Amino acid sequence: MFSSHRLQEAHELIAEQAKYYLQRVIAQPQPRDGLGTVVELDWEYRESDHPYQAILAAAEQLSCDLIVMASHGCRGLEGFMLGSQTQKVLNHSTLPVLVVPPTSTINDPN
């Protein structure tokens, strides 16, 4: 069992890793739609015992037009099943949800 101090350290580490990753995503050249207009990207980090609810609440609060989520990248029979949080977002969202396979398109300078 984790002590409360160790659990706090784990949460801080996860938050730092998420922040680092998301900052790298935003630092990439902004994508353009089919008409050449820059598509605005933004990110937000939240912790929740129910991630799909936090994702839906954030999308509503931020007036998002689209939710983009990564799949687990499973193949074969497992590939038919999305992650449980992704599936819950798909089931409960009133916004369009784009599910993309995991890729390594973000260059890590390290």
Coordinates of C-alpha atoms in Angstrom, one line a residue:
M1 CA 0.0 0.0 0.0
F2 CA 1.3 3.5 -0.9
S3 CA 1.7 6.0 1.8
S4 CA -0.1 9.3 1.2
H5 CA 3.3 10.9 0.6
R6 CA 4.3 8.4 -2.1
L7 CA 0.8 8.7 -3.7
Q8 CA 1.3 12.5 -3.8
E9 CA 4.7 12.0 -5.4
A10 CA 3.2 9.7 -8.0
H11 CA 0.5 12.2 -8.9
E12 CA 3.0 15.0 -9.2
L13 CA 5.2 12.8 -11.5
I14 CA 2.2 11.9 -13.7
A15 CA 1.2 15.6 -13.9
E16 CA 4.7 16.6 -14.9
Q17 CA 4.9 13.9 -17.6
A18 CA 1.5 14.9 -19.0
K19 CA 2.4 18.6 -19.0
Y20 CA 5.7 17.9 -20.8
Y21 CA 4.0 15.7 -23.4
L22 CA 1.2 18.2 -24.0
Q23 CA 3.6 21.1 -24.3
R24 CA 5.5 19.2 -27.0
V25 CA 2.2 18.6 -28.9
I26 CA 1.3 22.3 -28.8
A27 CA 4.8 23.4 -29.8
Q28 CA 4.4 21.5 -33.1
P29 CA 3.4 23.6 -36.2
Q30 CA -0.4 24.2 -35.9
P31 CA -2.4 22.1 -38.3
R32 CA -4.5 23.7 -41.0
D33 CA -7.9 22.7 -42.2
G34 CA -8.7 22.1 -45.8
L35 CA -9.1 25.8 -46.5
G36 CA -5.7 26.7 -45.0
T37 CA -7.1 28.1 -41.8
V38 CA -5.0 27.3 -38.7
V39 CA -6.8 24.9 -36.4
E40 CA -6.6 26.1 -32.8
L41 CA -5.2 23.5 -30.4
D42 CA -5.3 23.8 -26.6
W43 CA -4.9 21.4 -23.7
E44 CA -5.9 21.1 -20.1
Y45 CA -4.8 18.7 -17.4
R46 CA -7.2 17.5 -14.8
E47 CA -7.2 14.6 -12.3
S48 CA -10.4 12.6 -11.6
D49 CA -11.6 9.3 -10.3
H50 CA -13.9 9.3 -13.3
P51 CA -11.7 10.4 -16.3
Y52 CA -14.5 10.2 -18.9
Q53 CA -16.7 12.6 -16.9
A54 CA -13.7 15.0 -16.5
I55 CA -13.1 14.9 -20.2
L56 CA -16.7 15.6 -21.0
A57 CA -16.9 18.4 -18.4
A58 CA -13.7 20.0 -19.7
A59 CA -15.0 19.8 -23.3
E60 CA -18.2 21.6 -22.3
Q61 CA -16.5 24.2 -20.2
L62 CA -13.9 25.0 -22.9
S63 CA -16.6 25.1 -25.7
C64 CA -14.8 22.4 -27.7
D65 CA -16.0 21.4 -31.1
L66 CA -14.3 18.0 -31.1
I67 CA -12.8 15.6 -28.6
V68 CA -9.7 13.7 -29.8
M69 CA -8.6 10.6 -28.0
A70 CA -6.0 7.9 -28.7
S71 CA -6.8 4.3 -28.8
H72 CA -4.6 1.7 -27.2
G73 CA -3.4 0.4 -30.5
C74 CA -4.3 -3.2 -29.8
R75 CA -4.5 -5.6 -32.8
G76 CA -6.6 -8.6 -33.5
L77 CA -9.6 -9.4 -31.3
E78 CA -8.4 -6.9 -28.7
G79 CA -8.5 -4.2 -31.4
F80 CA -12.3 -4.4 -31.4
M81 CA -12.4 -3.0 -27.9
L82 CA -11.4 0.5 -27.2
G83 CA -10.1 1.6 -23.8
S84 CA -13.0 1.8 -21.2
Q85 CA -12.6 5.6 -20.8
T86 CA -12.6 6.2 -24.6
Q87 CA -15.7 4.0 -24.9
K88 CA -17.5 5.9 -22.1
V89 CA -16.7 9.2 -23.8
L90 CA -18.0 7.9 -27.1
N91 CA -21.2 6.7 -25.4
H92 CA -21.9 9.9 -23.4
S93 CA -20.6 12.7 -25.6
T94 CA -22.8 15.0 -27.5
L95 CA -19.7 16.3 -29.4
P96 CA -18.0 14.4 -32.2
V97 CA -15.2 12.2 -30.9
L98 CA -12.2 11.3 -33.0
V99 CA -10.3 8.2 -31.9
V100 CA -6.8 7.9 -33.4
P101 CA -4.3 5.1 -33.1
P102 CA -1.2 5.8 -31.1
T103 CA 1.7 7.1 -33.1
S104 CA 5.2 8.5 -32.5
T105 CA 4.9 11.6 -34.7
I106 CA 6.0 13.9 -31.9
N107 CA 9.8 14.2 -32.0
D108 CA 11.4 13.8 -28.6
P109 CA 14.6 15.8 -28.5
N110 CA 16.0 13.6 -25.7

